[in-house]
mmCIF file of C-alpha atoms in Angstrom:
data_model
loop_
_atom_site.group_PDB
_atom_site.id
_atom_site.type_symbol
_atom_site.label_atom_id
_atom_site.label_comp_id
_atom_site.label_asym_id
_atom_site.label_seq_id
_atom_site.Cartn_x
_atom_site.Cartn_y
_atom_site.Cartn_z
ATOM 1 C CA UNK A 1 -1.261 -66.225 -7.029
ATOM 2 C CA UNK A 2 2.368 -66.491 -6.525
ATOM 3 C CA UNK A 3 3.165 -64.585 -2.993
ATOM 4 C CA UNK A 4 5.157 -61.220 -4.111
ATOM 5 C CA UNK A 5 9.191 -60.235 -1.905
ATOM 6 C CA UNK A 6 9.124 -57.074 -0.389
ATOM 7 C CA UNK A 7 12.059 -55.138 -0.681
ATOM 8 C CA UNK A 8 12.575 -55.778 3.464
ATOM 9 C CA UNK A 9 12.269 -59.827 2.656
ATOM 10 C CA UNK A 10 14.970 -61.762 5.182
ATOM 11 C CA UNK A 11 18.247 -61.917 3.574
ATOM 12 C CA UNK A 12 17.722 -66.013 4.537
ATOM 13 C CA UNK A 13 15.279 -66.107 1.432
ATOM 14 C CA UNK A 14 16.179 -69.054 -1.068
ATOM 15 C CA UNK A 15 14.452 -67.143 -4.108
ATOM 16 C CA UNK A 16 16.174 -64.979 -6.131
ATOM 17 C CA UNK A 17 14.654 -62.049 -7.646
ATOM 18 C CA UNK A 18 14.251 -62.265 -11.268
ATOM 19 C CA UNK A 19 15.087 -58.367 -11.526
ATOM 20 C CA UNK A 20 16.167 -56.749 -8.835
ATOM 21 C CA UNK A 21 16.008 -52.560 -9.167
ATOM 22 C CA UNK A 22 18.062 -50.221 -6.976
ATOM 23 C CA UNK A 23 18.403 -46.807 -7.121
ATOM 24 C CA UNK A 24 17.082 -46.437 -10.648
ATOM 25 C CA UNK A 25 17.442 -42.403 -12.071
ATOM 26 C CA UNK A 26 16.360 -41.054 -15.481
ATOM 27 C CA UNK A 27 17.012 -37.578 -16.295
ATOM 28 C CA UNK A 28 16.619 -35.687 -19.491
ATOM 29 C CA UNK A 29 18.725 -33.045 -20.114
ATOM 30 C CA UNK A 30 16.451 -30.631 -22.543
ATOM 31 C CA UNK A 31 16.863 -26.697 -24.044
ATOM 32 C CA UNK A 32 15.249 -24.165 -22.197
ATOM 33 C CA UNK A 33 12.915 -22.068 -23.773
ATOM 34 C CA UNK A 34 12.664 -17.854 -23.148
ATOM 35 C CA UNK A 35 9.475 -16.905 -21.564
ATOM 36 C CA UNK A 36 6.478 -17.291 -23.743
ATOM 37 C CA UNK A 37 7.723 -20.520 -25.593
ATOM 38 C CA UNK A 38 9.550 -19.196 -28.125
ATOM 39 C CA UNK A 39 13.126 -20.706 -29.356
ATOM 40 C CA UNK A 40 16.011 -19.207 -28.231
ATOM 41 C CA UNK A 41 17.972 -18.283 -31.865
ATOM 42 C CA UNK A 42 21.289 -19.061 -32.517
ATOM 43 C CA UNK A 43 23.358 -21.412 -29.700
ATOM 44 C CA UNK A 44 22.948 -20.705 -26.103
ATOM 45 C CA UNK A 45 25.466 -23.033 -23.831
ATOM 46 C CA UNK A 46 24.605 -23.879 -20.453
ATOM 47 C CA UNK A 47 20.873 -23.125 -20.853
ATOM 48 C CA UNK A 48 19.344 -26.538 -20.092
ATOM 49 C CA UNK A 49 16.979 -27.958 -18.661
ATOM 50 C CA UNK A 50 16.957 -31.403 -16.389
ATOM 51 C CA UNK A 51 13.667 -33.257 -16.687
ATOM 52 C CA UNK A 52 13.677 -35.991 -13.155
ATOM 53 C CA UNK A 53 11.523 -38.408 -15.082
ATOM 54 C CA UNK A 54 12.268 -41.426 -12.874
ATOM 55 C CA UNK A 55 14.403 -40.944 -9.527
ATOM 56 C CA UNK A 56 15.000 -43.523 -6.616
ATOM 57 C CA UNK A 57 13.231 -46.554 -7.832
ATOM 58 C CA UNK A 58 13.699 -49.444 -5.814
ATOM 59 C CA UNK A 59 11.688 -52.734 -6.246
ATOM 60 C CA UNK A 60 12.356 -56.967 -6.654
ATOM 61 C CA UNK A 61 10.671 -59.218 -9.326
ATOM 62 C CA UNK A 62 10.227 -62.350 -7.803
ATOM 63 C CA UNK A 63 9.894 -66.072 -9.916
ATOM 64 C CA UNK A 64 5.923 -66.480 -10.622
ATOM 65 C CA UNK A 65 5.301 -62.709 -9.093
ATOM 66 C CA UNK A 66 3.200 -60.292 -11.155
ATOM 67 C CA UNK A 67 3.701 -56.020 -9.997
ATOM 68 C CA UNK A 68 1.635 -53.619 -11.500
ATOM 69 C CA UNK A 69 2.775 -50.335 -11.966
ATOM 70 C CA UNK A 70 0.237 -47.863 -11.825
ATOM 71 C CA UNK A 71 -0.224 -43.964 -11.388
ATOM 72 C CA UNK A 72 -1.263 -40.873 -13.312
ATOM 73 C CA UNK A 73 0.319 -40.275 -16.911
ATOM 74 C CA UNK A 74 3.473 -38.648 -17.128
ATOM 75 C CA UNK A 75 4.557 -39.953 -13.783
ATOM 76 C CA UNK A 76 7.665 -42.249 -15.188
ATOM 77 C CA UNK A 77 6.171 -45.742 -15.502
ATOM 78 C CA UNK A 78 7.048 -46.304 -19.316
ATOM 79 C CA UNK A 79 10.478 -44.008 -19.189
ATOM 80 C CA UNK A 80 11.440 -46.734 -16.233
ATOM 81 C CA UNK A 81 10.442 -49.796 -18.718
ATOM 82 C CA UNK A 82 12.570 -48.043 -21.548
ATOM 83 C CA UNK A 83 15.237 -47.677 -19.429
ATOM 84 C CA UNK A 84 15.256 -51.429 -18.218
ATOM 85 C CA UNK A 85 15.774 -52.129 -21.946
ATOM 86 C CA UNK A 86 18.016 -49.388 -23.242
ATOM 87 C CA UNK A 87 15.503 -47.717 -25.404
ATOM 88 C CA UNK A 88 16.148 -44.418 -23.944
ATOM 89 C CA UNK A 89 16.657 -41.447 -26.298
ATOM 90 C CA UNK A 90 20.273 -40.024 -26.151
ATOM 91 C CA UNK A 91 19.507 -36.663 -24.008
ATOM 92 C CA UNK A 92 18.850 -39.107 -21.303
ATOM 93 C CA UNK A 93 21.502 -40.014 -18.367
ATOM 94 C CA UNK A 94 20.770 -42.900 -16.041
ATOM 95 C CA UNK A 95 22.152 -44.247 -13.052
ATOM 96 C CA UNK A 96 21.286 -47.205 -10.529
ATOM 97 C CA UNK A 97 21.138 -50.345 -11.262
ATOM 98 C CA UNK A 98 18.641 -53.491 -12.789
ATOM 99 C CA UNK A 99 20.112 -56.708 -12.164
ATOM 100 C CA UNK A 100 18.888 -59.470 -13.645
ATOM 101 C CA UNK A 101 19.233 -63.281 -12.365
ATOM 102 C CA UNK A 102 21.795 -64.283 -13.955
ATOM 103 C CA UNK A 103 23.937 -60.946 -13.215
ATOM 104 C CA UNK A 104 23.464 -58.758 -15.917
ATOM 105 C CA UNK A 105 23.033 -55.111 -15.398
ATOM 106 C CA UNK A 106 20.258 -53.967 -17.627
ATOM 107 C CA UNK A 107 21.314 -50.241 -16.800
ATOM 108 C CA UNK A 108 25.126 -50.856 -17.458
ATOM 109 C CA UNK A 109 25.114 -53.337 -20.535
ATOM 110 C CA UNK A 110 26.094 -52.369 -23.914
ATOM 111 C CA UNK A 111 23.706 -51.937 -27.013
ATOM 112 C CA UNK A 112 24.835 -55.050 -28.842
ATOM 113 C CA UNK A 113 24.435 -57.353 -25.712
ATOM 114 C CA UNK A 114 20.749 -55.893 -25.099
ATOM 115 C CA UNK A 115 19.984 -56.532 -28.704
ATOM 116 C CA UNK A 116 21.381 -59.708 -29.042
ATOM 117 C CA UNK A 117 20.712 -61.567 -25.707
ATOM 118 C CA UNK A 118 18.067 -59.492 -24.015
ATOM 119 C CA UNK A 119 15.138 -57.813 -26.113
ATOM 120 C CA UNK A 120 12.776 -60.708 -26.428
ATOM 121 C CA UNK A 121 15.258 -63.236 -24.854
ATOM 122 C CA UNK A 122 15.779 -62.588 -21.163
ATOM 123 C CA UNK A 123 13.119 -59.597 -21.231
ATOM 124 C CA UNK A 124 10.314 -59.091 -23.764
ATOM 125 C CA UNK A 125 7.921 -56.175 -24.252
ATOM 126 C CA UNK A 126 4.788 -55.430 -25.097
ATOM 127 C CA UNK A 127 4.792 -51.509 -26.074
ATOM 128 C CA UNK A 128 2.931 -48.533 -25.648
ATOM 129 C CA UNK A 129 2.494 -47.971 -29.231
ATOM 130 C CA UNK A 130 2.248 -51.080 -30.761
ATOM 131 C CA UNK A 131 1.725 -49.732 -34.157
ATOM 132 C CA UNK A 132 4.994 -48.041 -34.161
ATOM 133 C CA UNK A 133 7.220 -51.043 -32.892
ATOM 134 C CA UNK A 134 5.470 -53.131 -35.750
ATOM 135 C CA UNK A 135 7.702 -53.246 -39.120
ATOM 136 C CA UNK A 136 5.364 -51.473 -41.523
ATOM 137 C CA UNK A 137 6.350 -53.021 -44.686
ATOM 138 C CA UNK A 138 5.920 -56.583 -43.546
ATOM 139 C CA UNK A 139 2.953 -58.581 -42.482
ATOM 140 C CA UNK A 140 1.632 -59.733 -39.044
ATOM 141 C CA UNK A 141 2.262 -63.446 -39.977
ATOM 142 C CA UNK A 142 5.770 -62.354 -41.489
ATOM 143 C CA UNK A 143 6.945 -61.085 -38.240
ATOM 144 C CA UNK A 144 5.606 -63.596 -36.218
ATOM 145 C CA UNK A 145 7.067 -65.916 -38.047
ATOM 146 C CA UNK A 146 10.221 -64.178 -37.894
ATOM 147 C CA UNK A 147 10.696 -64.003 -34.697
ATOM 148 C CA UNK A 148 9.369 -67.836 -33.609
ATOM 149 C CA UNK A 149 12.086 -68.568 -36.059
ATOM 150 C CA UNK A 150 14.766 -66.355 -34.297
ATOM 151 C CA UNK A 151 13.471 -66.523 -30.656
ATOM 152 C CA UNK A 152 12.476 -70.702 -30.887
ATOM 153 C CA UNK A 153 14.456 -71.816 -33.746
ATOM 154 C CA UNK A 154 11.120 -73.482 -34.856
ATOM 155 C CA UNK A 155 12.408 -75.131 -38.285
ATOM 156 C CA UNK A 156 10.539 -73.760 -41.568
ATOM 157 C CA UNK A 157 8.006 -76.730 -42.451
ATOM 158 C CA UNK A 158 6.715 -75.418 -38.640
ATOM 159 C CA UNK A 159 6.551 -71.967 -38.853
ATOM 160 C CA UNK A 160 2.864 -71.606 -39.882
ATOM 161 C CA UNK A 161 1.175 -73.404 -37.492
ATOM 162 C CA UNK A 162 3.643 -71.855 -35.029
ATOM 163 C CA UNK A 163 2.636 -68.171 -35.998
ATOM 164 C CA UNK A 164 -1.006 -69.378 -36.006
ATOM 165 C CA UNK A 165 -0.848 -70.549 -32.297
ATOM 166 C CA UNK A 166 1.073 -67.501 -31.215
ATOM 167 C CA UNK A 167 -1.597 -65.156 -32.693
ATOM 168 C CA UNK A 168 -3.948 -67.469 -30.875
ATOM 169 C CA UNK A 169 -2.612 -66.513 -27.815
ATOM 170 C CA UNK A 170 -2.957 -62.873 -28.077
ATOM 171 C CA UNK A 171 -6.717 -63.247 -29.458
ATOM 172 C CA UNK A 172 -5.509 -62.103 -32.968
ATOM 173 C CA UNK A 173 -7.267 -62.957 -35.668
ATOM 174 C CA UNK A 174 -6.309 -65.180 -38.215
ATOM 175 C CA UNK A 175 -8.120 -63.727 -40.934
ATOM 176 C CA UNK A 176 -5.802 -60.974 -40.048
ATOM 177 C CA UNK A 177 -2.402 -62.577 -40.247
ATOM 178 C CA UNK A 178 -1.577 -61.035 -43.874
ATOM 179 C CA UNK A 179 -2.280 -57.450 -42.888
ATOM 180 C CA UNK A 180 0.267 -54.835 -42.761
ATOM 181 C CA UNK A 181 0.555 -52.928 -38.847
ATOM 182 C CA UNK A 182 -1.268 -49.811 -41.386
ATOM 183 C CA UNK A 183 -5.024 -52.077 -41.462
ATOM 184 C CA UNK A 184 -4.925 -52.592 -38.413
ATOM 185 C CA UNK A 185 -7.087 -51.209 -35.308
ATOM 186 C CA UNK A 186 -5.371 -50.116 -32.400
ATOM 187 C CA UNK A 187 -6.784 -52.936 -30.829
ATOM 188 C CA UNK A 188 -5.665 -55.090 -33.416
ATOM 189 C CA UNK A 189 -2.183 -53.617 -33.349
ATOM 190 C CA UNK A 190 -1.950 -53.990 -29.638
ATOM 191 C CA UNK A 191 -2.850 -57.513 -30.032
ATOM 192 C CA UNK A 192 -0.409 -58.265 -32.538
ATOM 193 C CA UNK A 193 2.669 -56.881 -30.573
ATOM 194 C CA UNK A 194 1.755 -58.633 -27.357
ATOM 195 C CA UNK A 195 1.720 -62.058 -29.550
ATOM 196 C CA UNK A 196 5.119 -60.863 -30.876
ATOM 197 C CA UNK A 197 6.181 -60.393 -27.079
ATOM 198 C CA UNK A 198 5.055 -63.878 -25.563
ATOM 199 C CA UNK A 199 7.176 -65.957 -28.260
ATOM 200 C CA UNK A 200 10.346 -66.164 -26.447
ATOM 201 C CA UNK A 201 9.228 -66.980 -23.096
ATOM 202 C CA UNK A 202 11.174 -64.587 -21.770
ATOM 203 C CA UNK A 203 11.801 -64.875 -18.042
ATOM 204 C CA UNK A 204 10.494 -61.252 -17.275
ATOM 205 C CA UNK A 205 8.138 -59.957 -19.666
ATOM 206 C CA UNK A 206 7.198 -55.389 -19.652
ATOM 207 C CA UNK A 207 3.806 -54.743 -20.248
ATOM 208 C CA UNK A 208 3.574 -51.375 -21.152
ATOM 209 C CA UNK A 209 -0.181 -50.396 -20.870
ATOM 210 C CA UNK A 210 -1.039 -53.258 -22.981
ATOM 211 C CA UNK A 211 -4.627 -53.142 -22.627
ATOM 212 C CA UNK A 212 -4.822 -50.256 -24.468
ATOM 213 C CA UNK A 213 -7.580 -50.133 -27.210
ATOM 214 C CA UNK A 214 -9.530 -53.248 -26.185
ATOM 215 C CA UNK A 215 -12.921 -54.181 -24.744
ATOM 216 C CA UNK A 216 -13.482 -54.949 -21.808
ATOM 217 C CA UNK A 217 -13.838 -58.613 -22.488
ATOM 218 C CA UNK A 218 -10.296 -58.781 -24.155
ATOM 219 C CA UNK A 219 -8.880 -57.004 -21.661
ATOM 220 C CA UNK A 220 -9.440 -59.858 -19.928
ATOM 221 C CA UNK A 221 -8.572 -62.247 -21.638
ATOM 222 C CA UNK A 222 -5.087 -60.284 -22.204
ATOM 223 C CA UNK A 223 -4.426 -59.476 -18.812
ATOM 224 C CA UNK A 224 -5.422 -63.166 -18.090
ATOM 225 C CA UNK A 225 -2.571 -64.782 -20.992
ATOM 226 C CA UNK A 226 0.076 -62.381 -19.691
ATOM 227 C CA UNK A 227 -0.448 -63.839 -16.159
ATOM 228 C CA UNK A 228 -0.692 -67.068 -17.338
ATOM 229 C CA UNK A 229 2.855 -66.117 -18.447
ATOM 230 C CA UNK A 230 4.364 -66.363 -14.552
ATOM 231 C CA UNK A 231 3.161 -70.184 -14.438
ATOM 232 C CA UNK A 232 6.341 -71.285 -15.176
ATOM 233 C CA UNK A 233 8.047 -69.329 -13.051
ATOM 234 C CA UNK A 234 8.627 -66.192 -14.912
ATOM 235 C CA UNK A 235 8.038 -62.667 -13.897
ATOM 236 C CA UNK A 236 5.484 -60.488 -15.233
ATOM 237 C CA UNK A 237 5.605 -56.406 -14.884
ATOM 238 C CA UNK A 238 2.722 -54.230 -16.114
ATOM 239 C CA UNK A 239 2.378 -50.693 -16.252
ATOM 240 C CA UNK A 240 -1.012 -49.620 -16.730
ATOM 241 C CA UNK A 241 -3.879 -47.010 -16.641
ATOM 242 C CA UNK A 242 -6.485 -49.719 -15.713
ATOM 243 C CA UNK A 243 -7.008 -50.514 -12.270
ATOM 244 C CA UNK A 244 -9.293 -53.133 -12.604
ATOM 245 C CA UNK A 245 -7.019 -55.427 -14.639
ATOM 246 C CA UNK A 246 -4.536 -54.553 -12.182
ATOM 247 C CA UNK A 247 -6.502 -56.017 -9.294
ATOM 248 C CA UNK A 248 -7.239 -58.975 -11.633
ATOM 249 C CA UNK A 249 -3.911 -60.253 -11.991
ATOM 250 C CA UNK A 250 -1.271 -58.461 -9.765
ATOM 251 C CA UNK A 251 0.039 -59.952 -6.831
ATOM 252 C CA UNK A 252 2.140 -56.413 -5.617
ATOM 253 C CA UNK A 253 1.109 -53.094 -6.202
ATOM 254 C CA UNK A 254 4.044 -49.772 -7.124
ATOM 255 C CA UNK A 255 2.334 -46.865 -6.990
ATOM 256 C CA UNK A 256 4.634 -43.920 -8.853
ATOM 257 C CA UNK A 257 3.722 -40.447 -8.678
ATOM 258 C CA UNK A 258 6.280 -37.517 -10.198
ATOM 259 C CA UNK A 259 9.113 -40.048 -11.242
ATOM 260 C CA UNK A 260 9.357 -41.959 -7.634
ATOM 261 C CA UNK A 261 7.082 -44.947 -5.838
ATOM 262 C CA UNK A 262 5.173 -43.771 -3.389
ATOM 263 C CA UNK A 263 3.872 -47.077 -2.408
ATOM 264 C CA UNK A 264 4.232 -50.386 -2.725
ATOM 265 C CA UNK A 265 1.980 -53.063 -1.244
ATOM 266 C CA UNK A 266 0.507 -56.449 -1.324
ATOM 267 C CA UNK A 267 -2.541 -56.121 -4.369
ATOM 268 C CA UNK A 268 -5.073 -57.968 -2.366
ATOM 269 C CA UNK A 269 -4.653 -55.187 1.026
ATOM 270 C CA UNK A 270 -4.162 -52.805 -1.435
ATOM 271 C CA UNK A 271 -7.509 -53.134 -3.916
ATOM 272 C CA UNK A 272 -9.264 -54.495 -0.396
ATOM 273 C CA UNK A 273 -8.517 -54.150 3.698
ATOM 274 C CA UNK A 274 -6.964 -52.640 4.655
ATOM 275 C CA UNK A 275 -6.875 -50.133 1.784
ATOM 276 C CA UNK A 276 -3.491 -47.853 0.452
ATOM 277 C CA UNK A 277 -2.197 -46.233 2.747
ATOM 278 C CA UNK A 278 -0.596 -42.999 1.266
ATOM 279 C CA UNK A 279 -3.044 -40.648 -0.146
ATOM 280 C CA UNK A 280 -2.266 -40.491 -3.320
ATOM 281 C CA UNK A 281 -2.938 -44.059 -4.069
ATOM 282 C CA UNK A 282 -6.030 -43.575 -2.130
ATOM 283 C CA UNK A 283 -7.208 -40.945 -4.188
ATOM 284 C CA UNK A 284 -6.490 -43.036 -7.490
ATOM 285 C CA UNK A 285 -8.931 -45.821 -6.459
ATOM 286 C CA UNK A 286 -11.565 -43.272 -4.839
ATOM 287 C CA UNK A 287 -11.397 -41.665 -8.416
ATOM 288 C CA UNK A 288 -13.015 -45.676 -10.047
ATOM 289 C CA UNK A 289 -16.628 -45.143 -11.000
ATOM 290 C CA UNK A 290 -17.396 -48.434 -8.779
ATOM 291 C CA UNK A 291 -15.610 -46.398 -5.674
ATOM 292 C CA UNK A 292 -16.444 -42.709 -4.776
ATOM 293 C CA UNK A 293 -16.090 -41.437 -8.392
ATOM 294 C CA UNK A 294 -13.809 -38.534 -6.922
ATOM 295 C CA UNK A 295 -10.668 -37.524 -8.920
ATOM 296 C CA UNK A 296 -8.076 -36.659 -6.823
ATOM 297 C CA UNK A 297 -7.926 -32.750 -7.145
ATOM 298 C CA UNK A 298 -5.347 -30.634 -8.767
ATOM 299 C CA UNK A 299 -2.822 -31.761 -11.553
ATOM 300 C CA UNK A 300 0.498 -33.861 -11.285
ATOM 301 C CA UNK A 301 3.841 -31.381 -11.012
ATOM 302 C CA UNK A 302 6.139 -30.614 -13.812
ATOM 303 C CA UNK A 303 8.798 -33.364 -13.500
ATOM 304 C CA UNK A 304 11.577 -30.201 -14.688
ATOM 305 C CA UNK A 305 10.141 -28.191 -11.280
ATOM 306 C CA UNK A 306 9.813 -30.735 -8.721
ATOM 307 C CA UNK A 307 9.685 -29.247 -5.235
ATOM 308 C CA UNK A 308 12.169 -30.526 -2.234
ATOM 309 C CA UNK A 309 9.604 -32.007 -0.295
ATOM 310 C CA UNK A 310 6.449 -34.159 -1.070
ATOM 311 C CA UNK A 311 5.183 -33.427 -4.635
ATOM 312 C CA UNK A 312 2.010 -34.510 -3.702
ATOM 313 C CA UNK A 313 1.470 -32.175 -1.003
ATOM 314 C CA UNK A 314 -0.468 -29.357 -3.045
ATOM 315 C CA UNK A 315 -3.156 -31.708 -4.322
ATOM 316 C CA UNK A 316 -3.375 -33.211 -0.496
ATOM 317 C CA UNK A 317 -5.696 -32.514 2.011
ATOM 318 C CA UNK A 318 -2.849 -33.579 4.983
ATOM 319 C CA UNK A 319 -0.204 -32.251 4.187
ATOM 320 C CA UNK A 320 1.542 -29.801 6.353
ATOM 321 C CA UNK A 321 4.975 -28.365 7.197
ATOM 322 C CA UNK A 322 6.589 -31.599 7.619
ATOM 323 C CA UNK A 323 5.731 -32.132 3.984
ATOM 324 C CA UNK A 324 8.539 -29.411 2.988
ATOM 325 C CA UNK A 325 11.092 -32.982 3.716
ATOM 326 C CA UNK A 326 11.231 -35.719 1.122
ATOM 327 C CA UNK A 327 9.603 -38.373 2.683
ATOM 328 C CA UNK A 328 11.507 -41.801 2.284
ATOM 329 C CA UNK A 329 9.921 -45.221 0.681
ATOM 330 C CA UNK A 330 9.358 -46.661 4.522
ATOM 331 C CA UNK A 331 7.203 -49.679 5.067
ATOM 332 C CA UNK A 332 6.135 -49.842 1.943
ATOM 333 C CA UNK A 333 5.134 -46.126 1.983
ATOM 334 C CA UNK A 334 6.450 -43.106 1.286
ATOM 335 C CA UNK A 335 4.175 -40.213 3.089
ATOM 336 C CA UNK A 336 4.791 -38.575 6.916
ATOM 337 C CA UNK A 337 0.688 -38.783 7.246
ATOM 338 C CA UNK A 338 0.322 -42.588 6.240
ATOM 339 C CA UNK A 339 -3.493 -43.402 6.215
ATOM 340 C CA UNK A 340 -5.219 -46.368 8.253
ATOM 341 C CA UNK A 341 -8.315 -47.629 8.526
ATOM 342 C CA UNK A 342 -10.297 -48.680 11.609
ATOM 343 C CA UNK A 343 -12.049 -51.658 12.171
ATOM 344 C CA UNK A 344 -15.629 -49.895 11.522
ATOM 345 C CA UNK A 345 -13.983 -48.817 7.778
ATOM 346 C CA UNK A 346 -13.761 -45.412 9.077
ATOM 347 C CA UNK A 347 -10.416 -43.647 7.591
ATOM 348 C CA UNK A 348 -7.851 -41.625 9.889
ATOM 349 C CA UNK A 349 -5.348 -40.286 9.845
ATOM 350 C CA UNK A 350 -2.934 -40.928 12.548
ATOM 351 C CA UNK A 351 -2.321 -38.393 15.263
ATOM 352 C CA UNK A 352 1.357 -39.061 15.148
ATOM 353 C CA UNK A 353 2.288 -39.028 10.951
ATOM 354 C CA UNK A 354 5.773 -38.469 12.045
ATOM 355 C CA UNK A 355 6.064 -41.534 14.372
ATOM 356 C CA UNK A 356 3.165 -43.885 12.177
ATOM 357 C CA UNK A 357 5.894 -43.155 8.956
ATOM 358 C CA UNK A 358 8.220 -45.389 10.573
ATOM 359 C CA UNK A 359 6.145 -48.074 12.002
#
C-alpha cells in the first residue's frame, strides 16, 4: 500500500497532495424550539440555533493514498464529504478551505463549475443513500450508459458493452441492468451507484459508507475495487461504519468524534502496535466483537451544545480538569492523556498527559 503524508510531512516533499483540507467548518444555522419541542408560532427573529457539524478539519490526500474516515454516527464524516462537493443544504455556512491539485477550491467554487468540471470528473462519489441519488424513472443500464457517454465520451455502437463492464466492476448484476433504482435491494442500489461513481476515473473518489447493505463477501470485494481505484495514482477517501474494511484497505486512519479529528494515524499502528492512542479511538476498536466487545460508554454530545473543552471527556475514564481546554490535533492526536502501550501490551497512561500531548 501506497505510504500515506502526514500533515507534519517536510515541506521538501516532491508529491503533491491530491486534496489538501485546512481549516474546514460546517455550521447549520437551525430554529430553536420552546421547551418541550413544540414550534414556536408565528416569526421569532434571532432565535436560532448553530449546529458545529464539522469544525477544524485538517488532513492531505496523497497520489495512490487511501484515508478512512471513521467514528460514531452523527459525528460529521458525511456533512464533511457534502461539503467537499457543494451538496450542502442552504442553512449551512462553511469556511476553510479544500484545495485540489490543480488549485481549485472545492469550498470556494461556484455551483456551475462543481457541476460541470468536478462531480464525477475531478471528484466522484459513492453516496450514503444510493437509492436516492439514482434517477428513479430511468434504468440502471440507462444511467450507466449515460454517464460513460458523458464522463468517457465512449461513442454509441460502445456503450453496451461499456455499461456491462462498469456494472462488472461494482459486482452488479447484469440480469439487473433494466431495473428501475425502485427493484432494487439496498445492496443492489449501493452497488449500482458505486459503478456509476468509478466511470470517470476521477482522481479522488468519496466513499460515503459504501458498504452499506452488503455481505460480508461483497464487502470485500467492494472495498477491494475502490482500492484498486488508487493504482493509478488516484486518491481514495472512505467514510465508514466498518472497521474491518477499513483495516483492509486504508493506508491512514481520521478518527472524528463531535465534528473534529481526534486522531489521525498510520492504519497498520493504528488497527495493530502500537494501538490508537487517544481514547476514543481506542474505545471504538475495543467495542469489535473480535476485540474486547466493550462499547465505549455513554452517548456522543449534541453537536448544537458542544462543551469548551474535550467532548469526549464525560464518556472517558481519564479525563480530568485539564480536559475543561480544547485539546489541539498534536502528533497526530488530539487528547492531553494520549495512551501508550508498553512493550508487554500492557496500556498506560502516561504520568505526564500534559507533557506526552506534545511529544
Amino acid at each position: 500500500m501506497a505510504a500515506g503524508v502526514t500533515e507534519e510531512r517536510p515541506a521538501e516533499s516532491a508529491t503533491a497532495p491530491l486534496l489538501s483540507v485546512r481549516e474546514l467548518n460546517v455550521r447549520f444555522r437551525t430554529r430553536e424550539r420552546p421547551p418541550g419541542g413544540r414550534r414556536f408560532r408565528g416569526p421569532r427573529p434571532g432565535r436560532f440555533a448553530e449546529i458545529a457539524a464539522v469544525t477544524g478539519v485538517s488532513f492531505d490526500l496523497a497520489p495512490g493514498e487511501c484515508l478512512a474516515l471513521v467514528g460514531e454516527s452523527g459525528c460529521g464524516k458525511s456533512v464533511l464529504a457534502s461539503a467537499l462537493l457543494g451538496l450542502l443544504p442552504g442553512n449551512a455556512y462553511t469556511s476553510g478551505s479544500a484545495v485540489l491539485g490543480d488549485g481549485l477550491d472545492l469550498i470556494t467554487a461556484d455551483e456551475t463549475t462543481l457541476a460541470r468540471g468536478v462531480r464525477g470528473r475531478r471528484v466522484g462519489l459513492v453516496p450514503q443513500s444510493p437509492a436516492a441519488h439514482l434517477t428513479p424513472v430511468r434504468t440502471v443500464r440507462a444511467q450507466l450508459e449515460e454517464t460513460v457517454a458523458e464522463l468517457t465520451g465512449t461513442p454509441r455502437a460502445g456503450l453496451a458493452d461499456a455499461a456491462r463492464e462498469a456494472a462488472a466492476r461494482a459486482a452488479f448484476p447484469e440480469d439487473h441492468l433494466d431495473a428501475y433504482p425502485h427493484q432494487l435491494s439496498g445492496g443492489l442500489a449501493q452497488r449500482a451507484a458505486t459503478a456509476l461513481a468509478l466511470v470517470g476515473e476521477a482522481p479522488v473518489l468519496l466513499a460515503d459508507e459504501p458498504t452499506t447493505g452488503l455481505d460480508r463477501d461483497l464487502v470485500s470485494r467492494t472495498v477491494d475495487e475502490l482500492r484498486r481505484h488508487t493504482e493509478a495514482g488516484h486518491g481514495l477517501l472512505i467514510i465508514t461504519h466498518d472497521l474491518a474494511a477499513a483495516e483492509r484497505v486504508a493506508d491512514r486512519v481520521a478518527v472524528m468524534y463531535a465534528g473534529r479529528i481526534v486522531e489521525l494515524a498510520d492504519a497498520r499502528g493504528f488497527f495493530g502496535s502500537p494501538g490508537p492512542r487517544h481514547p476514543y479511538a481506542r474505545g471504538l476498536l475495543d467495542a469489535l466483537p473480535e476485540r474486547a466487545f466493550t462499547p465505549v460508554p455513554g452517548m456522543p454530545p449534541e453537536l448544537g451544545a458542544l462543551p469548551e473543552g474535550c467532548a469526549f471527556a464525560p464518556r472517558c475514564a481519564h479525563a480530568d480538569e485539564r480536559c475543561a481546554v480544547l485539546p489541539p490535533l498534536t502528533g497526530g492526536t488530539a487528547c492531553h492523556h494520549p495512551l501508550t502501550t508498553e512493550p508487554d501490551g500492557d496500556l498506560l497512561v502516561p504520568e505526564n498527559a500534559a507533557d506526552a500531548t506534545h511529544a
